[in-house]
Coordinates of C-alpha atoms in Angstrom, one line a residue:
Chain A
M1 CA -35.8 199.2 174.3
P2 CA -33.4 201.1 176.5
E3 CA -32.4 204.5 175.4
M4 CA -29.3 206.4 176.4
F5 CA -29.4 210.1 177.0
Y6 CA -26.3 212.3 176.7
M7 CA -25.2 215.5 178.4
Q8 CA -22.9 218.1 177.0
T9 CA -20.0 218.3 179.5
Q10 CA -17.0 220.5 178.8
G11 CA -17.7 220.3 175.1
A12 CA -18.0 216.5 174.9
L13 CA -21.2 214.5 174.8
L14 CA -21.1 212.0 177.7
P15 CA -23.6 209.2 178.5
H16 CA -25.8 210.7 181.3
K17 CA -28.7 208.4 182.0
I18 CA -30.6 205.4 180.6
I19 CA -34.3 205.1 180.4
E20 CA -35.9 201.6 180.1
N21 CA -39.6 200.9 180.5
D22 CA -40.1 204.4 181.9
R23 CA -37.4 203.8 184.5
A24 CA -34.5 206.2 184.5
F25 CA -31.1 204.9 185.6
P26 CA -28.3 207.3 186.2
I27 CA -25.5 205.9 184.1
R28 CA -23.3 204.7 187.0
Y29 CA -26.1 202.7 188.6
C30 CA -27.3 201.1 185.4
P31 CA -27.6 197.3 185.6
R32 CA -24.9 195.5 183.7
A33 CA -27.4 193.7 181.5
V34 CA -29.0 197.0 180.4
V35 CA -25.6 198.5 179.6
K36 CA -24.8 195.4 177.4
R37 CA -28.1 195.7 175.6
I38 CA -27.4 199.3 175.0
A39 CA -23.9 198.6 173.7
A40 CA -25.3 196.1 171.3
V41 CA -28.0 198.5 170.1
K42 CA -25.3 201.2 169.7
Q43 CA -23.0 198.9 167.7
E44 CA -25.9 198.0 165.4
E45 CA -26.7 201.7 165.0
R46 CA -23.0 202.4 164.1
N47 CA -23.0 199.5 161.6
M48 CA -26.1 201.0 160.1
E49 CA -24.4 204.3 159.9
A50 CA -21.5 202.9 158.1
V51 CA -23.9 201.1 155.7
N52 CA -25.8 204.3 155.3
A53 CA -22.6 206.2 154.6
L54 CA -21.7 203.7 151.9
K55 CA -25.3 204.0 150.5
L56 CA -25.0 207.8 150.5
L57 CA -21.8 207.4 148.4
L58 CA -23.0 204.8 146.1
T59 CA -26.5 206.2 145.4
F60 CA -25.0 209.6 144.4
D61 CA -26.8 211.2 147.3
P62 CA -27.1 214.9 146.4
Y63 CA -26.1 215.9 150.0
V64 CA -22.8 214.1 149.9
Y65 CA -21.9 215.0 146.3
N66 CA -22.8 218.6 146.9
I67 CA -20.3 218.7 149.8
I68 CA -17.6 217.0 147.7
G69 CA -18.3 219.4 144.9
V70 CA -18.1 222.5 147.1
S71 CA -14.9 221.2 148.7
L72 CA -13.2 220.6 145.3
R73 CA -14.4 223.9 143.8
V74 CA -13.3 226.0 146.8
S75 CA -10.0 224.4 147.3
G76 CA -9.3 224.0 143.6
I77 CA -9.9 227.6 142.7
A78 CA -8.0 228.7 145.8
L79 CA -5.1 226.5 144.8
L80 CA -5.1 227.9 141.3
F81 CA -5.0 231.5 142.6
S82 CA -2.3 230.8 145.1
T83 CA -0.2 228.9 142.5
L84 CA -0.6 231.7 140.0
I85 CA 0.6 234.3 142.5
G86 CA 2.8 232.0 144.7
I87 CA 5.1 230.5 142.0
P88 CA 6.2 233.8 140.4
V89 CA 6.7 235.4 143.9
G90 CA 8.7 232.4 145.1
T91 CA 10.8 232.4 141.9
I92 CA 11.5 236.1 142.2
L93 CA 12.5 235.7 145.8
G94 CA 14.7 232.7 145.0
L95 CA 16.5 234.4 142.1
T96 CA 16.9 238.0 143.0
H97 CA 18.6 240.0 145.7
F98 CA 17.1 243.2 147.0
R99 CA 17.0 245.3 150.1
G100 CA 14.5 244.0 152.5
K101 CA 14.6 240.5 151.1
P102 CA 15.3 238.9 154.6
F103 CA 12.3 240.8 155.9
V104 CA 10.0 239.6 153.1
T105 CA 11.4 236.0 153.5
A106 CA 10.8 236.0 157.3
L107 CA 7.3 237.3 156.6
L108 CA 6.7 234.5 154.2
Y109 CA 8.0 231.8 156.6
T110 CA 5.7 233.3 159.3
G111 CA 2.8 233.0 156.8
M112 CA 3.7 229.3 156.3
G113 CA 3.1 228.6 159.9
F114 CA 0.2 231.0 160.4
P115 CA -2.9 229.4 162.1
P116 CA -5.6 229.1 159.4
V117 CA -8.3 230.1 161.9
V118 CA -6.6 233.5 162.4
I119 CA -6.6 234.0 158.7
G120 CA -10.2 233.1 158.8
L121 CA -10.8 235.7 161.4
F122 CA -9.1 238.4 159.3
V123 CA -11.1 237.5 156.2
F124 CA -14.2 237.4 158.4
L125 CA -13.5 240.9 159.6
L126 CA -12.7 242.0 156.1
F127 CA -16.0 240.8 154.6
S128 CA -18.2 241.4 157.7
S129 CA -20.9 244.1 157.2
V130 CA -18.8 246.7 159.0
G131 CA -15.5 245.5 157.4
P132 CA -13.8 247.4 154.6
M133 CA -15.1 245.0 151.9
G134 CA -18.4 244.3 153.6
S135 CA -20.3 245.9 150.8
L136 CA -19.4 243.0 148.5
G137 CA -21.6 240.7 150.5
W138 CA -19.1 237.8 150.3
L139 CA -19.3 236.6 153.9
F140 CA -20.9 233.1 154.2
T141 CA -20.3 232.5 150.5
T142 CA -17.8 230.3 148.7
K143 CA -16.0 233.5 147.5
A144 CA -15.0 234.3 151.1
M145 CA -13.9 230.7 151.6
I146 CA -11.8 230.9 148.4
T147 CA -10.2 234.2 149.6
A148 CA -9.3 232.7 152.9
Q149 CA -7.9 229.5 151.4
T150 CA -5.9 231.4 148.8
I151 CA -4.3 233.4 151.6
I152 CA -3.6 230.2 153.5
A153 CA -2.0 228.4 150.6
F154 CA -0.1 231.3 149.1
P155 CA 2.8 231.4 151.6
L156 CA 3.1 227.6 151.4
V157 CA 3.3 227.6 147.6
S158 CA 5.7 230.6 147.4
G159 CA 7.9 229.5 150.3
F160 CA 8.4 226.0 149.0
T161 CA 8.9 227.4 145.5
M162 CA 11.5 229.8 146.7
A163 CA 13.4 227.0 148.5
A164 CA 13.2 224.9 145.3
V165 CA 14.4 227.7 143.0
L166 CA 17.3 228.5 145.5
S167 CA 18.6 225.0 145.0
V168 CA 19.0 225.5 141.2
D169 CA 22.7 225.5 140.1
K170 CA 23.9 229.1 140.1
N171 CA 26.3 228.3 137.2
L172 CA 23.3 227.2 135.1
M173 CA 21.6 230.5 135.6
K174 CA 24.8 232.3 134.5
Q175 CA 25.1 229.9 131.6
L176 CA 21.5 230.6 130.4
Q177 CA 22.1 234.3 130.6
A178 CA 25.3 233.8 128.6
L179 CA 23.3 231.9 126.0
G180 CA 21.0 235.0 125.6
A181 CA 18.1 234.1 127.8
T182 CA 16.0 237.0 129.1
K183 CA 15.3 237.2 132.8
L184 CA 11.8 235.8 132.2
Q185 CA 13.2 232.9 130.1
A186 CA 15.9 232.2 132.6
S187 CA 13.3 232.3 135.4
W188 CA 11.0 229.9 133.6
A189 CA 14.0 227.5 133.0
A190 CA 14.7 227.8 136.8
I191 CA 11.1 226.8 137.6
K192 CA 11.4 223.8 135.2
E193 CA 14.7 222.8 136.8
A194 CA 13.2 223.0 140.2
R195 CA 10.0 221.2 139.1
I196 CA 10.0 218.6 141.8
G197 CA 10.3 221.2 144.5
V198 CA 7.6 223.4 142.8
L199 CA 5.3 220.3 142.7
V200 CA 5.9 219.8 146.4
A201 CA 5.0 223.4 146.9
I202 CA 1.6 222.9 145.0
I203 CA 0.9 219.6 146.9
A204 CA 1.7 221.4 150.2
G205 CA -0.6 224.2 149.3
F206 CA -3.4 221.8 148.4
G207 CA -2.9 219.7 151.5
G208 CA -3.0 222.8 153.6
I209 CA -6.4 224.0 152.4
I210 CA -8.3 220.8 151.6
S211 CA -7.9 219.6 155.2
E212 CA -8.4 223.1 156.7
V213 CA -11.5 223.6 158.9
G214 CA -11.3 226.7 161.1
A215 CA -11.2 229.4 158.4
V216 CA -13.9 227.9 156.1
M217 CA -16.1 227.3 159.1
L218 CA -15.7 231.0 160.2
V219 CA -16.1 232.7 156.8
G220 CA -18.3 230.1 155.1
G221 CA -20.7 229.4 158.0
N222 CA -21.1 225.7 157.1
I223 CA -24.4 226.3 155.3
E224 CA -25.9 223.1 153.9
G225 CA -25.9 223.0 150.1
K226 CA -23.9 226.2 149.9
T227 CA -20.8 226.5 151.9
R228 CA -20.6 223.1 153.6
V229 CA -17.3 221.3 152.8
L230 CA -15.9 217.9 153.8
T231 CA -14.1 219.2 156.9
T232 CA -17.0 221.2 158.3
A233 CA -19.4 218.4 157.5
I234 CA -17.1 216.0 159.5
V235 CA -17.3 218.4 162.5
L236 CA -21.0 218.7 162.2
E237 CA -21.8 215.0 161.8
T238 CA -19.5 214.1 164.6
R239 CA -21.2 216.6 166.9
Q240 CA -24.5 215.2 166.0
G241 CA -23.3 211.7 166.8
N242 CA -23.4 210.5 163.1
F243 CA -20.0 208.9 163.4
G244 CA -20.5 206.6 160.4
V245 CA -21.2 209.6 158.1
A246 CA -18.3 211.5 159.6
I247 CA -16.0 208.6 158.9
A248 CA -17.3 208.3 155.4
F249 CA -16.5 212.0 154.8
G250 CA -13.1 211.4 156.3
I251 CA -12.4 208.6 153.9
I252 CA -13.6 210.7 151.0
L253 CA -11.3 213.5 152.1
L254 CA -8.3 211.2 152.4
S255 CA -9.1 209.6 149.0
I256 CA -9.3 213.1 147.3
T257 CA -5.9 214.1 148.8
F258 CA -4.3 210.8 147.9
I259 CA -5.6 210.9 144.3
A260 CA -4.5 214.5 143.8
N261 CA -1.0 213.7 145.1
L262 CA -0.8 210.5 143.1
T263 CA -1.8 212.3 139.9
M264 CA 0.7 215.1 140.4
V265 CA 3.6 212.7 141.3
T266 CA 2.7 210.4 138.3
L267 CA 2.6 213.4 135.9
Q268 CA 5.9 214.6 137.3
K269 CA 7.5 211.1 137.0
R270 CA 6.4 210.8 133.4
H271 CA 7.8 214.2 132.6
L272 CA 11.1 213.5 134.4
F273 CA 11.8 210.2 132.7
A274 CA 10.3 211.0 129.3
S275 CA 13.7 212.0 127.9
E276 CA 15.7 209.1 129.4
Chain B
M1 CA 41.8 240.0 110.7
T2 CA 41.8 243.7 110.5
E3 CA 38.2 244.4 111.4
K4 CA 37.7 245.1 115.1
S5 CA 34.9 243.5 117.1
Y6 CA 35.9 244.8 120.5
Y7 CA 37.8 247.9 121.5
I8 CA 38.3 248.3 125.3
R9 CA 39.5 251.5 126.8
N10 CA 40.4 252.4 130.4
L11 CA 38.1 249.7 131.7
L12 CA 38.0 249.3 135.5
K13 CA 36.2 246.6 137.4
K14 CA 36.5 246.5 141.2
Y15 CA 35.8 243.7 143.6
P16 CA 36.7 243.8 147.3
G17 CA 40.5 243.3 147.3
F18 CA 40.8 243.0 143.5
E19 CA 40.8 245.3 140.6
L20 CA 40.9 244.6 136.9
E21 CA 42.2 247.4 134.7
I22 CA 42.4 247.2 131.0
K23 CA 43.9 250.3 129.5
D24 CA 43.7 249.4 125.8
L25 CA 42.8 246.1 124.1
S26 CA 41.4 245.3 120.7
L27 CA 39.9 242.0 119.6
F28 CA 39.4 241.2 116.0
K29 CA 36.9 239.3 113.9
G30 CA 38.1 235.9 112.9
E31 CA 40.9 235.5 115.5
I32 CA 41.3 233.1 118.3
F33 CA 42.7 235.2 121.2
C34 CA 44.2 233.1 124.0
M35 CA 44.4 234.4 127.5
L36 CA 46.9 232.9 129.9
G37 CA 47.6 233.9 133.5
P38 CA 47.6 232.5 137.0
S39 CA 44.4 231.8 138.9
G40 CA 42.8 235.0 140.2
A41 CA 44.4 237.2 137.6
G42 CA 41.1 238.5 136.3
K43 CA 40.7 236.4 133.1
T44 CA 37.2 235.2 133.9
T45 CA 36.1 238.7 135.0
L46 CA 37.3 240.1 131.7
L47 CA 35.3 237.3 129.9
R48 CA 32.2 238.2 131.9
L49 CA 32.6 241.9 130.9
L50 CA 33.0 240.9 127.3
N51 CA 29.8 238.9 127.5
F52 CA 28.1 242.0 129.1
L53 CA 27.1 239.9 132.1
E54 CA 28.7 242.4 134.4
K55 CA 29.1 246.1 134.5
A56 CA 32.4 247.9 134.9
E57 CA 33.0 250.8 137.3
E58 CA 34.8 252.9 134.6
G59 CA 35.7 252.9 131.0
E60 CA 34.3 251.8 127.7
I61 CA 33.7 248.7 125.7
I62 CA 33.1 249.4 122.1
F63 CA 31.5 246.3 120.5
E64 CA 30.9 246.3 116.7
G65 CA 31.1 250.1 116.6
R66 CA 28.7 250.6 119.5
N67 CA 29.9 252.2 122.7
F68 CA 28.9 250.5 125.9
S69 CA 30.3 252.7 128.5
Y70 CA 30.5 251.7 132.2
H71 CA 27.3 253.6 133.0
S72 CA 25.1 251.6 130.5
N73 CA 22.4 250.3 132.7
T74 CA 21.2 247.5 130.5
Y75 CA 22.7 246.0 127.4
P76 CA 20.5 245.5 124.4
L77 CA 19.3 241.9 124.1
E78 CA 20.2 241.7 120.4
V79 CA 23.8 242.6 121.3
M80 CA 24.0 240.1 124.1
R81 CA 22.6 237.4 121.9
K82 CA 25.6 237.7 119.5
I83 CA 27.9 236.6 122.3
T84 CA 28.1 233.4 124.4
T85 CA 30.4 231.7 126.9
V86 CA 31.3 228.1 127.4
F87 CA 32.3 227.6 131.0
Q88 CA 34.8 225.1 132.5
R89 CA 31.9 223.1 134.1
P90 CA 29.2 222.4 131.6
A91 CA 25.9 223.5 133.1
L92 CA 23.1 221.7 131.3
L93 CA 19.4 221.7 131.8
K94 CA 17.8 218.6 133.3
D95 CA 16.4 217.7 129.9
S96 CA 17.3 215.6 126.9
V97 CA 20.6 216.4 125.1
W98 CA 18.6 217.5 122.0
K99 CA 16.5 220.0 124.1
N100 CA 19.7 221.4 125.6
I101 CA 21.2 221.9 122.2
I102 CA 18.2 223.7 120.7
Y103 CA 17.7 225.9 123.8
P104 CA 19.4 229.0 122.3
L105 CA 17.2 228.7 119.2
K106 CA 14.0 228.3 121.2
I107 CA 14.7 231.4 123.3
R108 CA 15.4 233.4 120.1
N109 CA 12.2 232.0 118.5
Q110 CA 14.3 230.7 115.7
R111 CA 13.3 227.8 113.5
V112 CA 14.8 224.5 114.6
D113 CA 16.0 222.6 111.5
K114 CA 17.4 219.2 112.5
A115 CA 19.1 218.8 109.1
E116 CA 21.1 222.0 109.7
I117 CA 22.0 221.0 113.3
M118 CA 23.0 217.4 112.6
P119 CA 26.4 218.1 111.0
L120 CA 27.5 220.1 114.1
V121 CA 26.2 217.3 116.4
E122 CA 27.9 214.6 114.4
E123 CA 31.2 216.5 114.3
L124 CA 31.1 216.7 118.1
G125 CA 30.3 212.9 118.2
I126 CA 27.1 213.3 120.2
S127 CA 24.5 212.3 117.6
H128 CA 23.9 209.0 119.5
L129 CA 23.1 210.8 122.7
L130 CA 20.4 213.2 121.5
R131 CA 17.5 211.4 123.2
Q132 CA 19.4 210.8 126.4
S133 CA 18.9 212.8 129.6
S134 CA 21.7 215.3 130.2
R135 CA 22.1 213.8 133.6
T136 CA 23.4 210.5 132.2
L137 CA 26.4 212.1 130.4
S138 CA 30.1 211.9 131.2
G139 CA 32.0 215.1 131.8
G140 CA 33.5 215.0 128.2
E141 CA 30.1 214.3 126.6
A142 CA 28.5 217.1 128.7
Q143 CA 31.1 219.6 127.6
R144 CA 30.6 218.6 123.9
V145 CA 26.9 219.1 124.3
A146 CA 27.6 222.5 125.9
M147 CA 29.8 223.3 122.9
A148 CA 27.1 222.3 120.4
R149 CA 24.6 224.4 122.4
A150 CA 27.0 227.4 122.1
L151 CA 27.6 227.0 118.4
V152 CA 24.1 226.1 117.3
F153 CA 23.0 229.8 116.9
K154 CA 26.3 230.8 115.3
P155 CA 27.5 233.4 117.8
R156 CA 29.6 236.3 116.6
V157 CA 31.7 236.1 119.7
L158 CA 32.6 232.8 121.4
L159 CA 34.1 233.1 124.9
L160 CA 35.7 230.0 126.3
D161 CA 36.5 229.8 130.0
E162 CA 38.9 226.8 130.2
P163 CA 36.4 224.5 128.5
T164 CA 38.9 221.6 128.3
A165 CA 40.4 221.9 131.7
N166 CA 38.9 218.7 133.1
L167 CA 38.8 216.7 129.8
D168 CA 40.8 213.7 128.5
P169 CA 42.9 214.2 125.3
T170 CA 40.3 212.8 122.9
N171 CA 37.6 215.2 124.1
I172 CA 40.2 218.1 124.1
K173 CA 41.0 217.3 120.5
I174 CA 37.4 217.2 119.4
I175 CA 36.6 220.6 121.0
E176 CA 39.8 222.2 119.7
Q177 CA 39.0 221.0 116.1
M178 CA 35.4 222.2 116.4
V179 CA 36.4 225.7 117.6
T180 CA 39.2 226.2 115.0
K181 CA 36.8 225.0 112.2
Y182 CA 34.1 227.3 113.4
A183 CA 36.5 230.2 113.6
A184 CA 37.8 229.5 110.1
E185 CA 34.3 229.2 108.6
E186 CA 32.2 231.8 110.4
R187 CA 35.0 234.2 111.4
P188 CA 33.8 235.0 114.8
T189 CA 35.9 236.5 117.6
V190 CA 37.0 233.7 119.9
V191 CA 38.5 234.4 123.3
W192 CA 39.9 231.3 124.9
I193 CA 41.1 231.2 128.5
T194 CA 43.5 228.3 129.1
H195 CA 46.2 227.2 131.5
N196 CA 47.7 225.0 128.9
H197 CA 50.5 226.8 127.0
F198 CA 50.6 224.0 124.4
Q199 CA 46.9 224.5 123.7
A200 CA 47.4 228.3 123.3
K201 CA 50.2 227.5 120.8
R202 CA 48.0 225.0 118.9
V203 CA 44.8 227.0 118.6
G204 CA 45.6 230.7 119.2
D205 CA 46.4 233.5 116.8
R206 CA 47.3 236.0 119.4
T207 CA 48.1 235.4 123.1
C208 CA 47.9 237.5 126.1
L209 CA 49.1 237.2 129.7
I210 CA 47.1 238.7 132.5
D211 CA 48.4 239.0 136.0
G212 CA 47.1 240.9 139.0
G213 CA 44.2 242.4 137.1
L214 CA 46.5 244.0 134.4
I215 CA 47.5 242.9 130.9
V216 CA 51.2 242.1 130.9
E217 CA 51.6 241.4 127.2
V218 CA 49.6 240.9 124.1
S219 CA 51.3 239.6 121.0
E220 CA 51.2 237.2 118.1
K221 CA 51.5 233.6 119.2
D222 CA 55.1 233.1 117.8
T223 CA 56.4 236.3 119.4
F224 CA 54.6 235.5 122.7
F225 CA 56.1 232.0 123.1
N226 CA 59.4 232.4 121.3
N227 CA 60.5 236.0 121.9
P228 CA 58.3 237.7 124.6
E229 CA 58.9 241.3 125.3
Q230 CA 58.1 241.3 129.0
Q231 CA 60.3 239.7 131.7
K232 CA 57.1 238.7 133.5
T233 CA 56.0 236.7 130.4
K234 CA 59.3 235.0 130.2
A235 CA 59.0 234.1 133.9
F236 CA 55.5 232.9 133.4
L237 CA 56.3 230.7 130.5
S238 CA 59.3 229.2 132.2
G239 CA 57.2 228.5 135.3
E240 CA 59.4 230.7 137.5
M241 CA 56.6 233.1 138.2
F242 CA 55.1 230.7 140.7
F243 CA 58.2 230.2 142.7

């Protein structure tokens, strides 16, 4: 059976030579028949990979389910933290006026577009053995990944929340105050009024971190069974040529994002139309 | 009508290009006090000061015997919760009509007794709307809901900022009847801003004219409309003030 050898060229794996019956053909001089045979073998291998990926999913393969579990746990906890901090911060920024607010807002907007890998770098330096929090020993653990993802999602959640709260009718805020609402009660009412926007903020935060790869790769280290998540697994499997498995992980990632969004939108819709 | 609820002394509120100055004004429990005046005269500003939603630069507001001078940084919640305002444009929460009405009770952690609230709701003709979303209401219905929400917690002071300005005669009549009935039963202080002289004649006990941030005249309704002391009031009532 002919076998293809690859060579790493400028970061990509390219077909280099083919060996059949102990004869080596450089790829450009390979007989057409051999190339065809190889293509057929490769196709079969890919089909097998897809079947294997499905098998991995359906047989509750611990490798796959561990990766899904780590992904959901890391991004879920990070989303929870960023929501708990981001929604109050966004609401305060949306409802109050103070000196330096334009500066804080500009900072937040910068954070919304900040490259996650740079945040990963900062968190890496923070938790590295010589970093200020190196003694915690969090580097290459899910704790560091949660920290990085919380920092990535926070500006998204608070920025979108601020924009949503800003759109709440100012007359309503005055009216609530005139009805005797405390600042906290009026703020809570504003969040409820802007609930669609706040939901978008949470979805944006989740979308930003579940699909993020650079930061988790840096601070998590992609350790199998510990810090490997769907995105880093896709990178690894693709590099190893296991395209079927990589695609399967991609489908899982897309499905998780879709289900999460659908759940949130459905809950919101139910809440919106419950009183109509 | 002898017991004072508000006593305002040398109150000064400044905005860029505008000043409201109230030298001396008393408001009494159980009265409906109508405020007339051209747009931009300072009526709404005074209402906001009476609701303690804004701070004045100088002067004192004595409310139910307690002095809230201009330098009071915050107003006690229990004082603010005795007062409410109904604005010209009803601002309702994106929720059901019922939840809007009981909102003041919820924020006060008060018991919500439907049997107690229903007579008010029925009188305002909104009992069939309770389960509807506030977004489906007409302007008149929304203002009646806003009125129910303002009265549900029995405020000691009811401030009305042209609540019937955009309404049809039927809705105006419902709201006027509701306020006069509430004033007669609970004896609160009602301050009603209106541009409609006839409305002030119908519902008011005393009437005042504000112009350019100053009170021109305060007097009993009959005196105000039939025999005003000030030339400016005469001009205002005859419509000449605007020409």
